[in-house]
Amino acid sequence: MKFPATLVNFGAFCKRNHQQLVAGLITFSLSLGLIGLRQIGSFKEAELWVYDSLMRSQLHEPTDRRIVIVEISEADIQRFRWPFSDRLFAKLINQISSAKPAAIGIDKYLDIPVLEGRDELVAAIKNAGNVVNAQFVALVEGRKGVDTAPDLEKISKYGFVNLLTDKGAIVRRASVVGDSGSFAFEIANLYLQNLYHRQLEFNPNTIQFKAGKQIIPRLTANYGAYRKEDDSGYQMLIRYRGRPRSFEHIRAADVIDSLVAPERLRERVVLIGVTAESLKDSYPTPVTTDGEVMYGVEIHANIISQLIGATLDDRRFIQVWSNDLESIWIVAWAIVGGAMAALITHAGKNIGLLATISGGLFGFSYFAFSQALWLPLFPSLLGLISANILVMAYQLAIQQSERKVLMGLFSRHVSKELVDIIWANREQFMQEGRITGQEVYVTVLFTDMRNFSTAAEAQAPGETLNWLNNYLGAIANEVLAHGGMVDKYIGDAVMAVFGVPIPHGNETERTRDAQCAVDAALAIAHKLAAMNDVWTAQGLPPVSTGIGINSGIVIAGSLGSSERLEYSVLGDTVNIAARLESFNKEVDGGPHHILISEETYKRLDNNFQTEFVGKYALKGKTQETGIYRVLDIQKRTNQRSPTNFANK
């Protein structure tokens, strides 16, 4: 069945780029998972923790001198008792009012008379003319609110003091308007109207409030990290100006005792509220840590400061991107992480770059927050790191698989130095778990023992195996020491190849391979001669080993099934080397029984003592081959060493 060309080309593309495609699939799947988890609120607490950390790190603004808090402290309660009588409150308001503040906010419920002096309190609030009282709106069914006192309703403004809390009772957001204005909203409006003839504006068409040039961003059910949040009323995030007690505090007792200069209150917002720990009007906030809390009156001061500052100073409200844009942002960082791991295979470099980019993401998010933009840092960072780690793990798994294949093919046949070179250059010849076949120029060396049967008869089977292993091991060690690869063992014969698996393309390298092979052959001969002396002393017959060497083009690659692969070389060059080894039985191979072809001889550069044997048609060949015997090294100063080979 013939497939369409487009399908064939697509299949070929996938085959060529399967690792990149899998890395992309990993990144895409992770991105979908991150977006899905964020949509169900899995990251909410982590993101809010990051939000709190960013808020605490950027409390660099000066104190807002437009607001002062007259605090009812624990010392004031000890002195005057609690609750304060209406008469005492009237005196406190009269003292503040005489200093001509722009607005007075009383963060205490005055819905019912307290002890004596109710008429005096009503008169004080009426005379002041700029008082905002507190009420509590019951948001939960079954809970009772605190309504406006009838005798104060017509002579003062009212605003609800309800504070919205997240998990852990942390106050991060505020409802500035509900069915009526909040305590902070009414005070800010009163201040702006009295001093600047301005106010917070409402656009009924867009259902938006405006502070100066800015629209107050409204917190919705899915806003930033929030998911399925109760967004009743007009809520906004509180941009805290500072830590607890960042606003000026004046003790109520000092005001009552006329110890406060009028200038400290004039044309300012004066908030009256409790800071006594025993009254429990305090909350944790993003800017408090280690059990620290902020009193309710201070939280209201921050909200008032935010509304006034936005109107007069263009101080920005905290904003977020749309959900779609935030999702794109998160996915983009996951793609960056996955792409880094896919393109940078070196783990150390990848981790270093990952740390750098993660720092850049954090720095950018920090800067954005300083501009009142809250970015989804946690899921973005999680996507960046997770995608990078997962793709890197996949790449490492592929590398381990490839390394296992390579080590299985080469670890027993080449030197450790060459194994490292093979691994470093694996992309040149590794594809789909196999080494692709390629034509390479090599030098092939064959050895074969002449009198194995005689030697074996003189030993027990177990001794024969140990003896043969010593013999083969000596040959293999010399091959590896001279930069060659042991291709295979064939009984007592050894086939070695110089010039693989990393192809040597230039003539200098090919010449070096040929000379290293002859060097190795001489080293093998000398080594076996020394071993013969030991065997003779043990009563064993000496062995004679023939060696044949040929240089030329072969096909190199992995052979076998996926379960059992071997790396080998094939071609006429191999056959001639094997015939040369065998030809030692017919002609004099010299003192070391080493015969080489004319192709190999041409690459020796007179570094070896050789003799021309003649031209012969080797077994199975019709064309004659020029044959030389190797006698010894001509110039020992030029002898190539394993170290030199490894360095090249």
XYZ file of C-alpha atoms in Angstrom:
648
model
C 0.000 0.000 0.000
C 1.417 3.349 -1.053
C 0.976 6.208 1.402
C 0.493 9.832 0.276
C 3.719 11.827 -0.033
C 2.530 14.345 2.549
C 1.960 11.585 5.085
C 5.326 10.019 4.299
C 7.082 13.364 4.692
C 5.267 14.019 7.948
C 6.262 10.597 9.232
C 9.869 11.236 8.260
C 9.753 14.606 10.001
C 8.391 13.015 13.191
C 11.031 10.322 12.987
C 13.836 12.858 12.641
C 12.541 15.110 15.396
C 10.877 12.638 17.736
C 12.820 13.810 20.796
C 11.865 17.443 20.209
C 8.257 16.433 19.582
C 8.121 14.417 22.800
C 9.656 17.358 24.672
C 6.967 19.588 23.167
C 4.254 17.127 24.160
C 5.589 17.036 27.723
C 5.592 20.840 27.873
C 2.119 21.115 26.341
C 0.651 18.526 28.729
C 2.276 20.219 31.712
C 0.911 23.600 30.591
C -2.622 22.242 30.352
C -2.222 20.676 33.785
C -0.986 23.927 35.317
C -3.831 25.949 33.817
C -6.368 23.348 34.942
C -5.011 23.231 38.486
C -4.976 27.013 38.686
C -8.568 27.211 37.483
C -9.718 25.021 40.377
C -7.726 27.074 42.881
C -4.948 24.589 43.637
C -2.300 27.329 43.663
C -4.341 29.949 45.510
C -2.596 29.732 48.873
C 0.867 29.551 47.323
C 0.159 32.538 45.088
C -1.243 34.559 47.971
C 1.862 33.714 50.002
C 3.981 35.091 47.157
C 1.689 38.131 47.020
C 2.244 38.743 50.745
C 6.003 38.388 50.326
C 6.034 40.894 47.480
C 3.886 43.289 49.494
C 6.255 43.101 52.473
C 9.303 43.622 50.258
C 8.090 46.924 48.858
C 7.060 48.991 51.856
C 9.249 51.936 50.889
C 6.667 54.713 50.735
C 6.761 57.623 53.177
C 4.168 57.995 55.902
C 0.898 59.483 54.685
C 0.736 62.702 56.710
C -2.892 63.270 55.681
C -4.057 60.665 58.208
C -3.576 60.475 61.959
C -4.911 57.854 64.359
C -6.167 58.784 67.805
C -5.745 55.462 69.517
C -7.580 54.110 72.534
C -4.737 52.086 73.948
C -4.564 49.614 76.788
C -3.300 52.418 79.025
C -6.328 54.564 78.126
C -8.684 51.724 78.989
C -6.930 51.222 82.312
C -7.348 54.906 83.066
C -10.867 55.621 81.813
C -12.368 52.111 81.858
C -14.151 50.526 78.934
C -16.474 51.234 77.356
C -15.898 54.965 77.274
C -18.966 56.900 78.371
C -20.764 59.058 75.831
C -19.612 62.094 77.806
C -15.958 61.069 77.460
C -16.422 60.428 73.760
C -18.097 63.835 73.407
C -15.102 65.495 75.047
C -12.721 63.598 72.750
C -14.667 64.678 69.636
C -14.888 68.284 70.805
C -11.134 68.438 71.346
C -10.461 66.981 67.884
C -13.076 69.163 66.190
C -11.604 72.320 67.698
C -8.391 71.639 65.729
C -10.445 71.791 62.481
C -9.623 68.407 60.871
C -10.930 67.669 57.364
C -12.796 64.528 58.506
C -13.285 62.539 61.696
C -13.852 58.790 61.550
C -15.038 56.922 64.649
C -14.186 53.222 64.406
C -16.506 52.321 67.280
C -20.191 51.540 67.331
C -22.219 54.381 68.886
C -25.599 52.751 68.226
C -26.740 52.772 71.872
C -26.169 55.202 74.777
C -23.256 54.336 77.063
C -23.487 55.599 80.623
C -24.055 59.387 80.902
C -23.723 62.204 78.369
C -25.649 61.005 75.306
C -26.947 64.509 74.566
C -23.424 65.866 74.833
C -22.197 63.240 72.334
C -24.961 64.096 69.853
C -24.145 67.800 70.209
C -20.405 67.200 69.729
C -20.962 65.194 66.519
C -23.435 67.767 65.218
C -21.100 70.669 65.943
C -18.178 68.913 64.277
C -20.212 68.422 61.088
C -17.630 66.104 59.480
C -17.974 62.848 61.429
C -18.284 59.421 59.859
C -19.626 56.762 62.204
C -19.244 52.999 61.948
C -21.922 50.459 61.203
C -21.723 46.716 60.690
C -23.541 45.000 57.834
C -24.630 41.419 58.450
C -23.249 39.546 55.426
C -23.935 36.084 56.820
C -27.496 34.922 57.254
C -28.452 34.651 60.901
C -25.868 37.169 62.063
C -27.103 40.482 63.407
C -25.692 43.767 62.117
C -25.113 47.081 63.898
C -27.471 49.697 62.486
C -27.297 53.458 62.440
C -28.252 55.150 65.722
C -31.451 57.191 65.066
C -30.170 60.211 67.011
C -26.931 60.315 64.975
C -28.262 59.353 61.553
C -29.162 62.883 60.432
C -26.115 64.663 61.828
C -23.309 62.398 60.618
C -22.316 60.049 57.816
C -22.108 56.283 58.203
C -19.960 53.609 56.585
C -19.691 49.874 57.156
C -16.496 48.683 58.809
C -16.749 45.030 57.691
C -13.334 43.666 56.779
C -13.037 40.793 54.299
C -10.674 38.015 55.289
C -9.006 35.166 53.432
C -7.923 31.860 54.902
C -6.083 32.487 58.156
C -8.186 35.643 58.751
C -5.722 37.627 56.612
C -7.041 40.960 55.314
C -5.861 41.456 51.724
C -8.927 43.019 50.123
C -11.639 45.467 51.010
C -15.181 46.131 49.912
C -15.245 49.868 49.320
C -18.922 50.021 48.356
C -21.843 47.684 48.935
C -25.438 48.729 49.338
C -23.846 51.818 50.888
C -20.362 53.235 51.143
C -17.744 51.700 53.375
C -16.244 53.499 56.356
C -13.059 54.213 54.377
C -14.977 55.259 51.247
C -17.112 57.813 53.125
C -14.139 59.289 54.983
C -12.023 59.568 51.804
C -14.896 61.260 49.985
C -15.480 63.667 52.877
C -11.784 64.592 52.984
C -11.623 65.159 49.209
C -14.806 67.237 49.175
C -13.857 69.439 52.151
C -10.302 70.224 51.026
C -10.224 69.740 47.245
C -13.868 69.857 46.132
C -13.407 66.466 44.517
C -14.876 63.048 45.125
C -14.720 59.421 44.138
C -16.866 59.154 41.032
C -19.247 56.408 39.964
C -20.045 55.589 36.337
C -23.441 53.853 36.233
C -22.938 52.772 32.613
C -19.769 50.777 33.248
C -20.546 50.179 36.955
C -17.087 51.420 37.874
C -15.706 53.780 40.476
C -13.019 56.239 39.574
C -10.390 57.814 41.822
C -8.841 60.745 40.017
C -7.668 59.470 36.622
C -7.763 55.829 37.668
C -10.585 53.331 37.562
C -10.633 51.352 40.781
C -10.002 47.762 39.608
C -12.826 45.561 40.813
C -12.013 42.179 42.270
C -14.100 39.488 40.580
C -14.741 35.844 41.435
C -11.662 34.805 39.420
C -9.150 37.568 39.977
C -5.418 36.880 40.066
C -5.000 33.868 42.323
C -8.568 34.028 43.616
C -10.962 31.388 42.339
C -14.720 31.268 42.887
C -14.397 34.035 45.456
C -17.395 35.833 46.902
C -17.129 39.092 44.994
C -20.217 40.807 46.394
C -19.862 44.551 46.697
C -17.179 46.574 44.937
C -13.977 44.928 46.182
C -10.371 45.910 45.615
C -6.979 44.691 46.793
C -5.511 46.762 49.609
C -2.170 48.296 48.757
C -0.681 48.642 52.222
C 1.512 51.667 52.736
C 3.519 50.256 55.595
C 3.759 47.909 58.537
C 1.711 48.331 61.743
C 2.001 51.803 63.291
C 3.224 53.320 60.015
C 0.648 56.100 60.442
C 1.052 58.723 63.141
C -0.580 57.604 66.413
C -1.743 59.946 69.188
C -3.050 58.653 72.523
C -6.702 59.463 73.219
C -5.769 60.478 76.770
C -3.397 63.146 75.430
C -6.181 64.597 73.275
C -8.644 64.578 76.173
C -6.066 66.257 78.408
C -5.456 68.975 75.749
C -1.822 67.941 75.361
C -1.934 67.777 71.554
C -1.196 70.875 69.474
C -4.058 71.673 67.047
C -1.602 71.704 64.104
C -1.172 67.936 64.466
C -4.857 67.423 63.591
C -5.709 70.359 61.339
C -6.948 69.520 57.834
C -6.193 65.863 58.326
C -8.251 62.701 58.509
C -8.491 61.841 62.181
C -9.460 58.262 62.936
C -10.546 57.234 66.411
C -10.060 53.537 67.067
C -8.893 50.984 69.587
C -5.350 49.582 69.672
C -5.848 47.805 72.977
C -4.932 44.156 72.644
C -7.648 43.131 75.099
C -10.401 44.331 72.725
C -9.317 41.928 69.926
C -9.887 44.306 67.022
C -6.819 43.134 65.090
C -6.004 40.987 62.074
C -3.031 39.454 60.281
C -2.252 41.185 56.987
C 0.225 40.693 54.132
C 2.622 43.098 55.864
C 2.579 41.384 59.268
C 4.706 38.347 60.174
C 5.424 35.962 63.029
C 2.128 36.425 64.846
C 2.168 40.182 64.405
C -1.222 41.826 63.752
C -2.596 45.138 62.552
C -5.489 46.848 64.311
C -8.708 47.442 62.425
C -8.377 51.222 62.561
C -4.939 50.938 60.898
C -6.364 48.774 58.106
C -9.053 51.387 57.492
C -6.310 54.040 57.446
C -4.517 52.120 54.681
C -7.710 51.886 52.611
C -8.415 55.610 53.070
C -4.827 56.429 52.137
C -5.162 54.296 49.018
C -8.324 56.080 47.863
C -7.012 59.564 48.601
C -3.540 58.820 47.193
C -5.009 57.494 43.936
C -7.144 60.606 43.544
C -4.561 63.236 44.443
C -1.201 61.577 43.743
C -2.155 59.071 41.028
C -0.902 56.301 43.343
C -1.715 53.100 41.534
C -4.154 50.430 42.577
C -2.971 46.824 42.461
C -4.110 45.286 39.203
C -3.916 41.921 37.455
C -4.105 40.755 33.857
C -7.125 39.021 32.422
C -7.357 35.276 33.022
C -6.606 34.554 29.365
C -3.484 36.724 29.368
C -2.291 35.192 32.640
C -2.771 31.706 31.159
C -0.720 32.662 28.099
C 1.977 34.043 30.398
C 2.130 30.791 32.405
C 2.216 28.631 29.264
C 4.943 30.827 27.758
C 7.219 30.225 30.734
C 6.558 26.486 30.599
C 7.572 26.556 26.924
C 10.743 28.451 27.817
C 11.623 25.818 30.426
C 10.937 22.909 28.095
C 12.780 24.498 25.169
C 15.845 25.167 27.320
C 16.074 21.529 28.348
C 15.486 20.335 24.774
C 18.121 22.607 23.251
C 20.754 22.499 26.009
C 21.614 18.863 26.643
C 24.440 19.630 29.075
C 22.809 19.326 32.513
C 25.161 21.755 34.235
C 24.701 24.488 31.637
C 20.953 23.907 31.615
C 20.669 24.203 35.398
C 22.803 27.346 35.383
C 20.649 28.964 32.707
C 17.492 27.797 34.489
C 18.639 29.488 37.687
C 19.441 32.674 35.754
C 16.094 32.785 33.950
C 14.209 31.931 37.154
C 15.951 34.848 38.812
C 14.983 37.022 35.850
C 11.339 35.955 36.146
C 11.353 36.735 39.853
C 13.053 40.078 39.229
C 10.549 41.020 36.529
C 7.619 40.042 38.771
C 9.133 42.061 41.611
C 9.484 45.086 39.339
C 5.930 44.637 38.028
C 4.611 44.529 41.595
C 6.473 47.741 42.359
C 4.359 49.198 39.548
C 1.225 47.744 41.207
C 0.885 44.847 38.723
C 0.461 41.426 40.331
C 1.725 38.742 37.938
C 1.176 34.989 38.455
C 4.737 34.365 39.639
C 4.225 31.027 41.384
C 2.544 29.101 38.526
C 4.914 30.704 35.999
C 7.951 29.680 38.020
C 6.450 26.238 38.595
C 5.838 25.857 34.855
C 9.344 27.024 33.966
C 11.089 24.698 36.423
C 8.746 21.716 36.060
C 8.853 21.719 32.256
C 12.615 22.052 32.351
C 13.031 19.218 34.847
C 10.591 16.897 33.079
C 12.112 17.462 29.637
C 15.604 17.212 31.096
C 14.626 13.963 32.803
C 13.300 12.695 29.483
C 16.505 13.774 27.742
C 18.590 12.086 30.430
C 16.518 8.925 30.075
C 17.138 8.971 26.324
C 20.815 9.642 26.928
C 21.025 6.828 29.436
C 19.350 4.535 26.947
C 21.748 5.616 24.216
C 24.696 5.390 26.573
C 23.604 1.901 27.562
C 23.519 0.932 23.897
C 26.895 2.521 23.265
C 28.456 1.044 26.359
C 27.019 -2.349 25.490
C 28.566 -2.065 22.062
C 31.912 -0.550 22.953
C 32.792 -0.679 26.653
C 34.497 -4.073 26.402
C 36.123 -3.336 23.063
C 37.705 0.108 23.297
C 39.656 2.109 25.854
C 37.890 4.254 28.439
C 39.254 7.374 26.744
C 37.733 6.311 23.438
C 34.416 5.484 25.136
C 34.264 9.080 26.378
C 35.065 10.375 22.895
C 32.356 8.140 21.421
C 29.795 9.461 23.899
C 30.743 13.067 23.295
C 30.276 12.559 19.549
C 27.269 10.244 19.710
C 25.092 12.493 17.569
C 27.374 11.923 14.601
C 26.374 8.316 14.185
C 23.630 7.421 16.696
C 20.050 7.172 15.438
C 17.046 5.364 16.950
C 19.117 3.252 19.288
C 21.364 1.996 16.491
C 24.641 3.080 14.995
C 23.906 3.860 11.393
C 26.038 2.113 8.808
C 28.677 4.268 7.159
C 31.725 3.869 4.985
C 34.938 4.522 6.883
C 38.626 4.044 6.230
C 40.186 1.736 8.840
C 43.097 -0.542 9.516
C 42.087 -4.103 10.471
C 44.305 -6.417 12.531
C 43.776 -10.183 12.836
C 45.618 -12.528 15.200
C 45.351 -16.309 15.467
C 47.170 -18.864 17.634
C 48.991 -21.564 15.682
C 49.272 -24.440 18.164
C 46.252 -24.015 20.407
C 45.285 -27.707 20.359
C 48.763 -28.800 21.453
C 48.824 -26.340 24.319
C 45.284 -27.205 25.382
C 46.060 -30.937 25.562
C 48.714 -30.258 28.188
C 46.202 -28.626 30.578
C 42.980 -29.399 32.411
C 39.859 -27.725 30.901
C 39.683 -25.100 33.661
C 43.365 -24.301 33.291
C 42.935 -24.025 29.528
C 40.200 -21.421 29.949
C 42.302 -19.315 32.316
C 45.324 -19.657 30.046
C 43.303 -18.642 26.967
C 41.817 -15.662 28.820
C 45.322 -14.494 29.741
C 46.384 -14.872 26.124
C 43.383 -13.014 24.708
C 43.575 -10.412 27.459
C 47.191 -9.615 26.627
C 46.261 -9.047 22.981
C 43.195 -6.957 23.842
C 45.144 -4.783 26.275
C 47.725 -3.908 23.640
C 45.024 -3.136 21.085
C 43.239 -0.820 23.510
C 46.517 0.760 24.624
C 47.247 1.720 21.021
C 43.827 3.240 20.382
C 42.211 0.317 18.605
C 38.875 -1.429 19.102
C 38.539 -5.152 19.770
C 35.859 -6.064 17.264
C 35.368 -9.698 18.230
C 36.887 -12.881 19.602
C 36.664 -15.914 17.331
C 37.821 -18.816 19.456
C 41.527 -18.104 19.978
C 41.540 -15.497 17.199
C 41.097 -11.745 17.702
C 39.854 -9.141 15.216
C 40.763 -5.537 15.996
C 40.010 -2.315 14.123
C 41.764 1.051 14.188
C 39.814 4.117 13.026
C 36.358 3.429 14.435
C 33.822 4.129 15.708
C 34.655 7.835 15.307
C 35.458 8.103 11.584
C 38.858 9.523 10.685
C 38.389 11.572 7.562
C 41.802 13.084 6.916
C 44.926 11.331 5.722
C 46.939 12.169 8.826
C 44.501 10.318 11.062
C 44.317 7.356 8.675
C 48.110 7.123 8.603
C 48.232 7.263 12.374
C 45.680 4.417 12.592
C 47.808 2.225 10.326
C 50.989 2.916 12.291
C 49.175 2.362 15.614
C 47.974 -1.016 14.339
C 51.534 -2.069 13.415
C 52.787 -0.720 16.749
C 50.142 -2.810 18.489
C 51.117 -5.917 16.478
C 54.762 -5.572 17.539
C 53.726 -4.954 21.134
C 51.552 -8.085 21.034
C 54.443 -10.115 19.649
C 56.825 -8.897 22.360
C 54.210 -9.445 25.075
C 53.477 -12.994 23.942
C 57.202 -13.752 23.763
C 57.511 -12.779 27.431
C 54.451 -14.867 28.300
C 55.929 -17.841 26.412
C 58.928 -17.756 28.757
C 56.540 -18.057 31.729
C 54.503 -20.833 30.137
C 57.638 -22.769 29.181
C 58.813 -22.554 32.781
C 55.423 -23.993 33.817
C 55.889 -26.949 31.478
C 53.512 -25.654 28.848
C 54.403 -25.540 25.183
C 55.123 -22.095 23.721
C 52.563 -20.636 21.344
C 53.014 -19.013 17.960
C 50.652 -16.283 16.812
C 50.175 -15.039 13.278
C 49.135 -11.444 12.651
C 47.675 -9.906 9.485
C 47.041 -6.211 8.901
C 45.239 -4.417 6.067
C 43.953 -0.883 5.517
C 40.989 0.240 3.411
C 37.290 1.103 3.221
C 34.736 -0.888 5.278
C 31.088 -0.570 6.276
C 30.848 0.117 10.037
C 27.643 -0.081 12.084
C 25.576 -2.070 14.529
C 24.483 -5.565 13.556
C 21.798 -7.794 15.038
C 18.345 -7.413 16.554
C 17.171 -4.720 18.973
C 17.637 -7.212 21.818
C 21.195 -8.103 20.833
C 23.295 -5.595 18.931
C 26.992 -5.739 18.095
C 29.169 -3.134 16.477
C 31.361 -4.458 13.693
C 32.911 -3.692 10.325
C 32.315 -5.507 7.054
C 33.999 -5.496 3.676
C 36.805 -6.802 1.527
C 39.357 -4.965 3.669
C 38.433 -7.268 6.564
C 38.687 -10.382 4.409
C 42.166 -9.460 3.177
C 43.400 -8.865 6.755
C 42.111 -12.321 7.740
C 43.793 -13.907 4.689
C 47.093 -12.171 5.524
C 47.032 -13.600 9.036
C 46.392 -17.073 7.612
C 49.081 -16.573 4.942
C 51.695 -16.739 7.722
C 51.365 -20.518 7.405
C 52.548 -20.405 3.785
C 55.299 -17.800 3.801
C 57.830 -16.560 6.324
C 56.155 -13.801 8.333
C 59.429 -12.798 9.930
C 60.445 -13.145 13.588
C 57.084 -11.787 14.797
C 54.838 -13.434 12.181
C 53.383 -10.083 11.087
C 52.227 -9.648 7.497
C 50.785 -6.411 6.175
C 49.237 -5.339 2.878
C 50.743 -2.837 0.486
C 47.984 -0.334 1.419
C 49.101 -0.442 5.046
C 52.791 -0.405 4.086
C 52.328 2.883 2.190
C 51.265 4.582 5.431
C 54.239 3.528 7.600
C 56.485 6.440 6.525
C 59.645 4.332 7.022
C 58.985 4.163 10.762
C 59.255 0.376 10.731
C 61.734 -2.201 9.421
C 59.934 -4.164 6.727
C 60.713 -6.602 3.926
C 58.824 -7.149 0.730
C 57.520 -10.724 0.571
C 55.947 -10.570 -2.875
C 52.674 -10.305 -4.664
C 50.215 -13.116 -4.126
C 46.625 -13.907 -4.939
C 45.241 -14.608 -1.480
C 42.655 -17.300 -0.900
C 39.381 -16.416 -2.609
C 41.013 -13.545 -4.543
C 41.956 -13.298 -8.190
C 43.838 -10.016 -7.904
C 47.306 -10.145 -6.411
C 48.084 -8.306 -3.183
C 51.483 -6.828 -2.337
C 52.620 -8.323 1.017
C 55.288 -7.140 3.465
C 56.630 -8.637 6.667
C 57.250 -6.332 9.672
C 60.541 -6.899 11.441
C 60.738 -4.153 14.048
C 60.373 -0.447 14.731
C 62.725 1.649 12.629
C 62.771 4.790 14.753
C 61.730 4.231 18.350
C 61.636 7.989 19.017
C 58.637 8.184 16.715
C 56.721 5.403 18.426
C 53.130 6.400 18.987
C 51.764 6.027 22.499
C 48.250 5.512 23.805
C 48.437 8.893 25.503
C 49.281 10.612 22.243
C 46.396 8.869 20.544
C 43.909 9.841 23.212
C 44.980 13.453 23.017
C 44.422 13.469 19.289
